[in-house]
GROMACS .gro file of C-alpha atoms in nm:
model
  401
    1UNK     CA    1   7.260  -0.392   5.484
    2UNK     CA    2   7.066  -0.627   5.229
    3UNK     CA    3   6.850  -0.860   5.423
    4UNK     CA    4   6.789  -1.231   5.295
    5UNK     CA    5   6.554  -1.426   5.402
    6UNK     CA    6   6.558  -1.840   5.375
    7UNK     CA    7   6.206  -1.970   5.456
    8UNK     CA    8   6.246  -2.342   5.552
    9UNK     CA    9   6.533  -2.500   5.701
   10UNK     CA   10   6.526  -2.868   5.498
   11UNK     CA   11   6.782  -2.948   5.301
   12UNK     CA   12   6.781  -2.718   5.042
   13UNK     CA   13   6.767  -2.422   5.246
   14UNK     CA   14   7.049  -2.546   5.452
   15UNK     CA   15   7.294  -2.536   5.121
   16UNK     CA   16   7.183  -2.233   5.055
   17UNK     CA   17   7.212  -2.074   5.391
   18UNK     CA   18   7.579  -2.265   5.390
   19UNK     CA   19   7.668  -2.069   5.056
   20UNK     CA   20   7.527  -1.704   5.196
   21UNK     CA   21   7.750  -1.689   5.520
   22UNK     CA   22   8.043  -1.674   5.320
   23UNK     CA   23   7.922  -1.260   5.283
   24UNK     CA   24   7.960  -1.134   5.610
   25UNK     CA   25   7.791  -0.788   5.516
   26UNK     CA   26   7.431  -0.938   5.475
   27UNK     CA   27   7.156  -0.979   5.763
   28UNK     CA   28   7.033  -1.341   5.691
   29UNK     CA   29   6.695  -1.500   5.836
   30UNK     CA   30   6.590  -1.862   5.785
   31UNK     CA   31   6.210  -1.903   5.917
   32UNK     CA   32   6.078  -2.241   5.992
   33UNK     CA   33   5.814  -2.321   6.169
   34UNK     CA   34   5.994  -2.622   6.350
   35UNK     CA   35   6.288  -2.597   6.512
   36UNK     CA   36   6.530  -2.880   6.344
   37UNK     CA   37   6.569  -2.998   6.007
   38UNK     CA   38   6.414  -3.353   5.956
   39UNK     CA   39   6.666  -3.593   5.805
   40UNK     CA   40   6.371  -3.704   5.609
   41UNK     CA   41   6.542  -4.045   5.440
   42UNK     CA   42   6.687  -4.135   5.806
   43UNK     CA   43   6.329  -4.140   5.952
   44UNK     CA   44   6.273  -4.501   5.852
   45UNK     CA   45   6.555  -4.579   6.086
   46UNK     CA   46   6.396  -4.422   6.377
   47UNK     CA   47   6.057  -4.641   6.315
   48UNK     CA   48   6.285  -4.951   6.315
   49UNK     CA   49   6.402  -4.848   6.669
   50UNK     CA   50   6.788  -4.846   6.415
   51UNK     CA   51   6.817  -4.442   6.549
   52UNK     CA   52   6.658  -4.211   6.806
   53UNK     CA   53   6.494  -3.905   6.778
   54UNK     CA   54   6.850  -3.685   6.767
   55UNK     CA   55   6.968  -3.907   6.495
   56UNK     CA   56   6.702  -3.762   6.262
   57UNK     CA   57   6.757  -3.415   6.329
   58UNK     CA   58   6.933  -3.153   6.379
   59UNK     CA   59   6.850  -2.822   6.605
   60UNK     CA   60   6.793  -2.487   6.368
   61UNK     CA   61   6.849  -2.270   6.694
   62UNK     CA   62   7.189  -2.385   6.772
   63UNK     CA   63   7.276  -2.452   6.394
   64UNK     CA   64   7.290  -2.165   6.325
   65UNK     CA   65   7.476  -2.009   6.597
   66UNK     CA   66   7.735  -2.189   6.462
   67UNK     CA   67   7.791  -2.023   6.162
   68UNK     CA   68   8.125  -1.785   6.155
   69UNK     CA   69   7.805  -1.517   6.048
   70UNK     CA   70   7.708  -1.174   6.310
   71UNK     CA   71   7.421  -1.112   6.124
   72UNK     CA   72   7.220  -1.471   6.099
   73UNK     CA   73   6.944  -1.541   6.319
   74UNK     CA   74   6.692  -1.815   6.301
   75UNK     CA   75   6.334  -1.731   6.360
   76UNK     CA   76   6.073  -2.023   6.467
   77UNK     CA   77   5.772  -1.880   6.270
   78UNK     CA   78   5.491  -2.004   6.063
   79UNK     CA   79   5.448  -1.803   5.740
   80UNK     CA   80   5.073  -1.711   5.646
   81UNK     CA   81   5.145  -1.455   5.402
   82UNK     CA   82   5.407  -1.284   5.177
   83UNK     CA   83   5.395  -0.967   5.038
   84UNK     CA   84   5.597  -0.935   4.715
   85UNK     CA   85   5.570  -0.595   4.626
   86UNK     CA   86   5.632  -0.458   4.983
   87UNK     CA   87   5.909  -0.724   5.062
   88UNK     CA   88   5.718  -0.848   5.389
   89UNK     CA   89   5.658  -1.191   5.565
   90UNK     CA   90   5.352  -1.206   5.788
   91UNK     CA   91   5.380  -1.472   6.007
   92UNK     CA   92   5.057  -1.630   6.252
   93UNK     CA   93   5.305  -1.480   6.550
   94UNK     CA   94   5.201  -1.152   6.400
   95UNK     CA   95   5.589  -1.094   6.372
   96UNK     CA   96   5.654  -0.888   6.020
   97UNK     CA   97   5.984  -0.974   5.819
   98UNK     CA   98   6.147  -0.744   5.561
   99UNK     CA   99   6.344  -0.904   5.322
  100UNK     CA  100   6.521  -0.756   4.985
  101UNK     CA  101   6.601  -1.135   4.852
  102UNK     CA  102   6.358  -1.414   4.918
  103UNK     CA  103   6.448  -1.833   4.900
  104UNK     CA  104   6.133  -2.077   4.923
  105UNK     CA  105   6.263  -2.334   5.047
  106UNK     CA  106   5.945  -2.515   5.248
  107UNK     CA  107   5.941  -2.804   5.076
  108UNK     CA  108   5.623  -3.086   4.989
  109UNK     CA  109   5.420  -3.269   5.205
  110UNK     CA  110   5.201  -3.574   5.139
  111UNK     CA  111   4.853  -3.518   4.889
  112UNK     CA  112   4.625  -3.697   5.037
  113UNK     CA  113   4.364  -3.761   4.693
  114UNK     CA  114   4.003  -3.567   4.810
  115UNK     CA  115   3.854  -3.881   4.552
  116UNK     CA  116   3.971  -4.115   4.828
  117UNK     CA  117   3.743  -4.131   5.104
  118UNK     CA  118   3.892  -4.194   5.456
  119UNK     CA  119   4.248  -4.143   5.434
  120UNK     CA  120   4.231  -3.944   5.782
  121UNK     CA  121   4.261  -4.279   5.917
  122UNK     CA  122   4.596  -4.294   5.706
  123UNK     CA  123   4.934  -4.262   5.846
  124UNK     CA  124   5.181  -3.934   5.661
  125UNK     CA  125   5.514  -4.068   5.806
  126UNK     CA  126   5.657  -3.807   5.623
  127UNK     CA  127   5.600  -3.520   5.920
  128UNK     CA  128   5.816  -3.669   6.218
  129UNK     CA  129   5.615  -3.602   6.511
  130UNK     CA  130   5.294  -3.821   6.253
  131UNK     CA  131   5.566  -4.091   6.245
  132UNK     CA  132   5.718  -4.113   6.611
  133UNK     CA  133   5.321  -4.145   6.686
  134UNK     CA  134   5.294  -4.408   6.416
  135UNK     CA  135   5.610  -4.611   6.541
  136UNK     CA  136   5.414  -4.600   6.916
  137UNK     CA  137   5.119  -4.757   6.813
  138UNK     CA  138   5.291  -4.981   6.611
  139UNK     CA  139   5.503  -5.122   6.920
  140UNK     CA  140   5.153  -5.112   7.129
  141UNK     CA  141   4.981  -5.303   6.882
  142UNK     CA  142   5.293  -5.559   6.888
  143UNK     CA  143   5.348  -5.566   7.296
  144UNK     CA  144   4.929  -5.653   7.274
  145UNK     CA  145   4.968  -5.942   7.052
  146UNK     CA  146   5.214  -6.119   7.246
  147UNK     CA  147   5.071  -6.064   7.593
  148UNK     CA  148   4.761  -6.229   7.430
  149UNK     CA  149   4.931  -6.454   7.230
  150UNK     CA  150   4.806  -6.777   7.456
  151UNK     CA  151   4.475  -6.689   7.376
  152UNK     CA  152   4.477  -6.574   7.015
  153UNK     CA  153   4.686  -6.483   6.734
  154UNK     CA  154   4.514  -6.233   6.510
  155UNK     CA  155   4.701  -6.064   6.212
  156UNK     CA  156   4.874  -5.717   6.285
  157UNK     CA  157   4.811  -5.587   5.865
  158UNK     CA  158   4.994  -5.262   5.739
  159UNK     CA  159   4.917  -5.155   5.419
  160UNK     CA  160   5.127  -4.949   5.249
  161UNK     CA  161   5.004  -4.714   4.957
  162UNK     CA  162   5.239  -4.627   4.720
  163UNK     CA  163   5.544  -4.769   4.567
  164UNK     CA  164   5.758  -4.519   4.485
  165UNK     CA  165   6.134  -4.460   4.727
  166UNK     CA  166   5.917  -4.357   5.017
  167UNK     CA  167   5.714  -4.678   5.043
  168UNK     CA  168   5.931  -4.903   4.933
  169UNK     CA  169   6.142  -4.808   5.224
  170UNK     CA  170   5.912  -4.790   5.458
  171UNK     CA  171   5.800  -5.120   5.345
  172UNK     CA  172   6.098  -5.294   5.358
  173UNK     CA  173   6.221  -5.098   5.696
  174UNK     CA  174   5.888  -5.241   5.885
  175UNK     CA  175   5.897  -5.572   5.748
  176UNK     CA  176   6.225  -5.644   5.867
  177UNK     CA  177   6.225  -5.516   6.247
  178UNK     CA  178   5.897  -5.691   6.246
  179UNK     CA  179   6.079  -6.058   6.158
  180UNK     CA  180   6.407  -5.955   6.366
  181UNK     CA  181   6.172  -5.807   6.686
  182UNK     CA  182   6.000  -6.171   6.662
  183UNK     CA  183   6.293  -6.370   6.590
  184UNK     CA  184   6.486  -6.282   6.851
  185UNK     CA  185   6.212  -6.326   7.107
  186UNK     CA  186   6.114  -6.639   7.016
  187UNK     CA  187   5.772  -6.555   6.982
  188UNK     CA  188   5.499  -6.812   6.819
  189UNK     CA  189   5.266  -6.509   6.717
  190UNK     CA  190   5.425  -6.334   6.465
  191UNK     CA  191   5.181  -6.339   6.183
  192UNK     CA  192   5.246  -5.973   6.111
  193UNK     CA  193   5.102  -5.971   5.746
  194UNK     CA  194   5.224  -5.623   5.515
  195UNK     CA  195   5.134  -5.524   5.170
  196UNK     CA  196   5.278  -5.257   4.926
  197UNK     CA  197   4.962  -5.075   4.610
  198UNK     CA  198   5.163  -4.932   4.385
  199UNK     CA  199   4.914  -4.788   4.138
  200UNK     CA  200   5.156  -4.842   3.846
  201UNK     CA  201   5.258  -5.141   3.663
  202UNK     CA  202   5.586  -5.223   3.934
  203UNK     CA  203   5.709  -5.087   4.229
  204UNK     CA  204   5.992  -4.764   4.158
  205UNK     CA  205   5.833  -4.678   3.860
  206UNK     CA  206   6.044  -4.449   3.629
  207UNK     CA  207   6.385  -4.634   3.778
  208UNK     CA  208   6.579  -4.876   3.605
  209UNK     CA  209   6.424  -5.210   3.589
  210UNK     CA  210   6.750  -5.397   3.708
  211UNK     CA  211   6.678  -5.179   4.013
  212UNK     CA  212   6.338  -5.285   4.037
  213UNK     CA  213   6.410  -5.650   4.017
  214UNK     CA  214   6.700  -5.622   4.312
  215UNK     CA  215   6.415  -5.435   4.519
  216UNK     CA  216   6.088  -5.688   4.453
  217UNK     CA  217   6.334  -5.991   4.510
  218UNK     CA  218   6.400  -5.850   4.832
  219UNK     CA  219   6.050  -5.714   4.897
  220UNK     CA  220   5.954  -6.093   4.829
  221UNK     CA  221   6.212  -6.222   5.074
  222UNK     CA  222   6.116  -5.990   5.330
  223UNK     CA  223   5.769  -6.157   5.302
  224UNK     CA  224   5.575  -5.855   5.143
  225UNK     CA  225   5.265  -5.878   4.951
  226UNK     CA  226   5.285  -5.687   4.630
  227UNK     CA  227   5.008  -5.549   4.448
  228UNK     CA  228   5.084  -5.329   4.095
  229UNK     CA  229   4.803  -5.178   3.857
  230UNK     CA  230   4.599  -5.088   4.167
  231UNK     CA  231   4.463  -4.795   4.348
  232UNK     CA  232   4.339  -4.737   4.674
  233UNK     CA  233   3.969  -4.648   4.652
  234UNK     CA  234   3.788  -4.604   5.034
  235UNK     CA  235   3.949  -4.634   5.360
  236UNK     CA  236   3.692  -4.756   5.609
  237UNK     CA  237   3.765  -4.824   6.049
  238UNK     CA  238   3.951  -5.166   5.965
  239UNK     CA  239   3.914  -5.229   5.591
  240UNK     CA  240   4.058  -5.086   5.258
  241UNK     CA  241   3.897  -5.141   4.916
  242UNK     CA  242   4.129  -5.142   4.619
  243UNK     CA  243   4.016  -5.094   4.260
  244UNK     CA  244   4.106  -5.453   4.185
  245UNK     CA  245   3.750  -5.554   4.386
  246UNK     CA  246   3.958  -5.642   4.705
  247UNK     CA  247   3.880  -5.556   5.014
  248UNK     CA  248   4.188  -5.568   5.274
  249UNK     CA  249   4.144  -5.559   5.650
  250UNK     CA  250   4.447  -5.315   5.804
  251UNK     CA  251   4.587  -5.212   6.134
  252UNK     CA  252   4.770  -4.957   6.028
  253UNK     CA  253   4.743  -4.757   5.661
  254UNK     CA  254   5.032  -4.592   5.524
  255UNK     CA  255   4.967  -4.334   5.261
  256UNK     CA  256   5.288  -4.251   5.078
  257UNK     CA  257   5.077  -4.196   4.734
  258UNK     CA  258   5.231  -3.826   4.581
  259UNK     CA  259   5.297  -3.509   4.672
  260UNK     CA  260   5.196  -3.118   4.685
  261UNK     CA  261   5.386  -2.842   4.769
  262UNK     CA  262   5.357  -2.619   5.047
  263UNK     CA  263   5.045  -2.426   5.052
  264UNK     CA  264   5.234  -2.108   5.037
  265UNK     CA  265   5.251  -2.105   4.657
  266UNK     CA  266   4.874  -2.082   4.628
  267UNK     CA  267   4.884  -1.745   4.748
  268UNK     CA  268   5.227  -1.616   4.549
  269UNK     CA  269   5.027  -1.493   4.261
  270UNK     CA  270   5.285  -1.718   4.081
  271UNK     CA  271   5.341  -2.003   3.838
  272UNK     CA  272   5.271  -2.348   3.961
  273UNK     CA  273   5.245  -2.698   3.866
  274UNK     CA  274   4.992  -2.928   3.921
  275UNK     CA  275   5.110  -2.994   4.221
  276UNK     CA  276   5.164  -2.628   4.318
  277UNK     CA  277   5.576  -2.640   4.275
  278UNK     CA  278   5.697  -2.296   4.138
  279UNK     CA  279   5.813  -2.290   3.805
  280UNK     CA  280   6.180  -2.155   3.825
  281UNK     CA  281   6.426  -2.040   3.544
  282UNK     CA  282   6.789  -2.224   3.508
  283UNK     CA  283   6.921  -1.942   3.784
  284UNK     CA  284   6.648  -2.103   4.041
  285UNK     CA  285   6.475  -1.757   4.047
  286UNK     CA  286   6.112  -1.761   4.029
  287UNK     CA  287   5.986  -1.637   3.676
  288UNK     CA  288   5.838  -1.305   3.766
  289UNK     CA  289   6.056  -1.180   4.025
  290UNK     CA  290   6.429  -1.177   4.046
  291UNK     CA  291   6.468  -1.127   4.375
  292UNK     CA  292   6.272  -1.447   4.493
  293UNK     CA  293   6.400  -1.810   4.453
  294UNK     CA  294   6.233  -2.136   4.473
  295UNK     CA  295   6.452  -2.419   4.552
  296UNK     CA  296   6.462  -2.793   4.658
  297UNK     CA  297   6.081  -2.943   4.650
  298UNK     CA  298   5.934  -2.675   4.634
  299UNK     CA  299   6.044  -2.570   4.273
  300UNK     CA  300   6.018  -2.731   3.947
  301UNK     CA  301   6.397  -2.798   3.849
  302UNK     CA  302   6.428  -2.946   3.471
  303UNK     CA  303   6.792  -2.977   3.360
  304UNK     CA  304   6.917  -2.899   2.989
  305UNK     CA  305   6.716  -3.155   2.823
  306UNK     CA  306   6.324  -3.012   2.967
  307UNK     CA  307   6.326  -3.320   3.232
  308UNK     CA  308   6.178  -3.250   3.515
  309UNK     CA  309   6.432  -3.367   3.785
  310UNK     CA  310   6.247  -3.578   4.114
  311UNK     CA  311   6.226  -3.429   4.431
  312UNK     CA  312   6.589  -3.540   4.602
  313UNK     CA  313   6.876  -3.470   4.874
  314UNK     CA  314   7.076  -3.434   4.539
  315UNK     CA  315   6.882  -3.202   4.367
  316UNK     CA  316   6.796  -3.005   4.727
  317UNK     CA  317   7.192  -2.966   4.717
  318UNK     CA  318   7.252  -2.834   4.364
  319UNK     CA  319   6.918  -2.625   4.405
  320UNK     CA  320   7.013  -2.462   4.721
  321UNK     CA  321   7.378  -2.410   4.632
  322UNK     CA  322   7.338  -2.238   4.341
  323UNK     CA  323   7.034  -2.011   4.461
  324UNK     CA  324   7.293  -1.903   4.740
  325UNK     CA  325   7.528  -1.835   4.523
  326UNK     CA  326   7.359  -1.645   4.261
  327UNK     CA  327   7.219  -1.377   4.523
  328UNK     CA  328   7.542  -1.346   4.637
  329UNK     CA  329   7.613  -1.292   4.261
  330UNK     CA  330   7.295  -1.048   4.239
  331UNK     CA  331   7.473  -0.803   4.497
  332UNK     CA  332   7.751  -0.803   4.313
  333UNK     CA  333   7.602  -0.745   4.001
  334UNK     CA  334   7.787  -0.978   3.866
  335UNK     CA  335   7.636  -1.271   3.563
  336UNK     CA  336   7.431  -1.579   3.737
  337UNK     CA  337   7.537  -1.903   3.728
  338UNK     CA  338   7.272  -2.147   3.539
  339UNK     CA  339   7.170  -2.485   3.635
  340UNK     CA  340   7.201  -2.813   3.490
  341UNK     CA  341   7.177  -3.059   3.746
  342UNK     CA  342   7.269  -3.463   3.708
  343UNK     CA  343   7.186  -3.675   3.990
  344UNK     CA  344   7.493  -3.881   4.138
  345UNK     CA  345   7.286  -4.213   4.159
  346UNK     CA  346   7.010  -4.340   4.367
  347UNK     CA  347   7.018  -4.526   4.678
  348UNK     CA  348   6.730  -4.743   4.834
  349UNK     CA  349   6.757  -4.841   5.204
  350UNK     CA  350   6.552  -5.203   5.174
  351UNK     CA  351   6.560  -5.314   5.540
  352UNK     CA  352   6.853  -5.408   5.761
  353UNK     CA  353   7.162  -5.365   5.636
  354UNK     CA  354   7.094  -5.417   5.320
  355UNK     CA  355   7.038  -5.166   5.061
  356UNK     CA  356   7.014  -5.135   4.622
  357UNK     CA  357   7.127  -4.835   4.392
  358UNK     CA  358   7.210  -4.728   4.090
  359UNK     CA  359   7.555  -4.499   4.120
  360UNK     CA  360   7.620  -4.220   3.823
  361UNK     CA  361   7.381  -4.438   3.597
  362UNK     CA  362   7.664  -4.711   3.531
  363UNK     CA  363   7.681  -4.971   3.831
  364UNK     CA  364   7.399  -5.140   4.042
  365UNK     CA  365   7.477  -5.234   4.384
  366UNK     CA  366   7.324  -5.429   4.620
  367UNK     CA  367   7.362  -5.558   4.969
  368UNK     CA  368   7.605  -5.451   5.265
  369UNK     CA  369   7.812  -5.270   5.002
  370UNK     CA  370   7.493  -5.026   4.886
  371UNK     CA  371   7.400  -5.021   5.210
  372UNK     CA  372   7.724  -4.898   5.353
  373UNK     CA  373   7.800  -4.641   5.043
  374UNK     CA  374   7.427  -4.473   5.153
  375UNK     CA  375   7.511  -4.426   5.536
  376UNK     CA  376   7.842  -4.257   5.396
  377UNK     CA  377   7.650  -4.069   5.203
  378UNK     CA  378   7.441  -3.991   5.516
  379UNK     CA  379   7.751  -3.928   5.771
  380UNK     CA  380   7.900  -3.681   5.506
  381UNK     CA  381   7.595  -3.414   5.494
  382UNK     CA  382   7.535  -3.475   5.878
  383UNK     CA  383   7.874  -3.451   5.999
  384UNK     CA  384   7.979  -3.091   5.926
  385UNK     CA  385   7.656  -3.015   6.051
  386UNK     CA  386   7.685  -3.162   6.399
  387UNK     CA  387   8.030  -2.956   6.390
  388UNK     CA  388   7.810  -2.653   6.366
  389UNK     CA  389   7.542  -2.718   6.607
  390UNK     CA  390   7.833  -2.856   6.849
  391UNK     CA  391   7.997  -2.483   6.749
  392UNK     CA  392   7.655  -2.314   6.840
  393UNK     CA  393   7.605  -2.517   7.151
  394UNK     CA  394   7.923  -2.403   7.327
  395UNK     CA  395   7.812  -2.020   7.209
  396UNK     CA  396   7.483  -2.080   7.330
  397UNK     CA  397   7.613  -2.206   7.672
  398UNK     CA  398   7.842  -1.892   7.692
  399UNK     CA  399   7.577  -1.636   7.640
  400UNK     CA  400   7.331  -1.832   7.891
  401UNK     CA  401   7.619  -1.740   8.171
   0.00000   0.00000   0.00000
């Protein structure tokens, strides 16, 4: 029996393990070293008490106990080292893996620049158990101000680094529970002050500027301070200093400034970006081994015309589809399908319910309407997987008794 082995259970490796259980005569192992997927754009939610912790993810364990599949098991292991001529994952747990077809699927995490001195006092709300921590100090810092707020009144400053979809949203997310939380309590110190660096010459760059303009109008509304053509030089306990000469006192710092891929393509003997994603072919396979795919993050995707597509839940779909599919293909022996992926639009979540996109490259939308079309969006991926894990649950249950 061929074994396949999906290492990380994000979103990419969840449509490919979705596309591999339809051939029941496989073994199949997904490996992540936490137990539930992270609904990474839902996060933002959670720090603007709009969802709980469940609402943001969803459990590996009974996920895939779910699946109509005898031979899939998920294994809660951190990866330290794969050996790609013997087919064999060693793991810290000292647990080996044998695998005949590989999928990297572990995704990016946050590059903090070395150049940029301090940034261990920055926030990476990108990992969920750095942002539950972030949203409790957060609410400290706010339940201090107003039991003080008789005898002073000092600023509560974010700053936000990075202007790209991630802090954008996080922007606009914070800004507003911030002006709702005080609002509703009637509370005279609310001089909660946050700003958004974007390095670049506007917020979003590389999106459409009608998009742009929707977002900074409502960045502006929200009552956030926006600084373009600046970089973030030296964090210090309490201050930043931007390249602009500025010096900004902070609460909290929230780096959101680029990304790297997982460390386990520096030791692939493989070829990399700059920032370490695997260079894969138009079948998703990794150039110098057929038997090992990179998908979602992780890989460098271009589509027909050389573009590099950015790292997305759309592109983690058509990634991981089509690597599932074209092992599935591989034992067979029949032709792989190639890639050539289009994105179906963006979607920016810009506090409340309120929300701006740009659908097929055609329409902009704005407001309740974008807002509601990205929580659809949302409720379609989640809801068949809730099916599952409700599925795996009940099987769970039965084998506990």
């Amino acid at each position: 029996m061929k074994k396949i082995v999906i290492i990380g259970g994000g979103y990419a490796g969840i449509y490919a393990l979705r596309e591999l259980v339809k051939n029941k005569n496989i073994k199949i192992t997904l490996i992540d070293k936490h137990t539930y997927h992270n609904l990474q754009p839902e996060v933002y939610d959670l720090i603007a008490n709009k969802s709980n912790f469940a609402d943001v993810t969803i459990d590996l364990t009974t996920l895939c106990m779910g699946f109509d599949h005898n031979h899939l098991e998920f294994k809660n292991l951190k990866v330290r080292k794969i050996d790609k001529k013997d087919k064999k994952i060693y793991t810290e747990e000292k647990e080996i893996v044998e695998f005949d077809y590989l999928i990297l699927a572990a995704g990016t995490r946050t590059f903090f620049p070395p150049q940029v001195s301090g940034l261990n006092h920055a926030d990476d709300i990108k990992k969920l158990h750095r942002a539950i921590v972030f949203k409790q100090s957060f609410e400290k810092q706010l339940f201090e101000k107003i039991k003080n707020e008789a005898k002073q009144c000092a600023d509560t400053r974010i700053l936000v680094v990075g202007a790209g979809l991630s802090g954008v949203e996080i922007a606009a997310e914070m800004a507003y529970f911030s002006n709702k939380f005080f609002k509703r309590g009637n509370f005279s110190c609310e001089n909660l002050k946050i700003s958004l660096v974007s390095s670049s010459a506007s917020i979003l760059p590389g999106l459409s500027q009608q998009l742009i303009n929707i977002s900074q109008e409502r960045l502006k509304s929200l009552g956030i301070n926006i600084i373009t053509n600046t970089k973030l030089e030296k964090v210090e306990d309490g201050y930043c200093f931007l390249s602009n000469g500025t010096r900004i006192n902070h609460s909290f710092v929230i780096f959101t400034g680029g990304v790297e891929a997982s460390p386990l393509t520096s030791e692939l003997d493989i070829k990399t970006n700059q920032k370490g994603q695997v260079i894969v072919n138009e079948h998703m396979q990794v150039l110098e081994h057929e038997n090992i795919y990179a998908i979602g993050d992780i890989a460098e995707i271009r589509n027909n015309d050389d573009e590099i597509m950015p790292p997305n839940v759309t592109i983690a779909r058509i990634s991981g589809s089509l690597a599932g599919k074209n092992v599935l293909k591989s034992l067979e022996n029949k032709p792989l399908v190639k890639t050539n992926p289009k994105l179906d639009g963006i979607l920016i979540a810009l506090g409340g319910e309120y929300a701006a996109g740009n659908l097929f490259g055609l329409i902009h939308v704005k407001g309740k309407l974008a807002y509601y079309i990205k929580k659809f969006v949302f409720h379609s991926y989640r809801r068949p997987l809730l099916k599952l894990i409700n599925i795996g649950y009940s099987r769970f249950r039965k084998f506990q008794h």
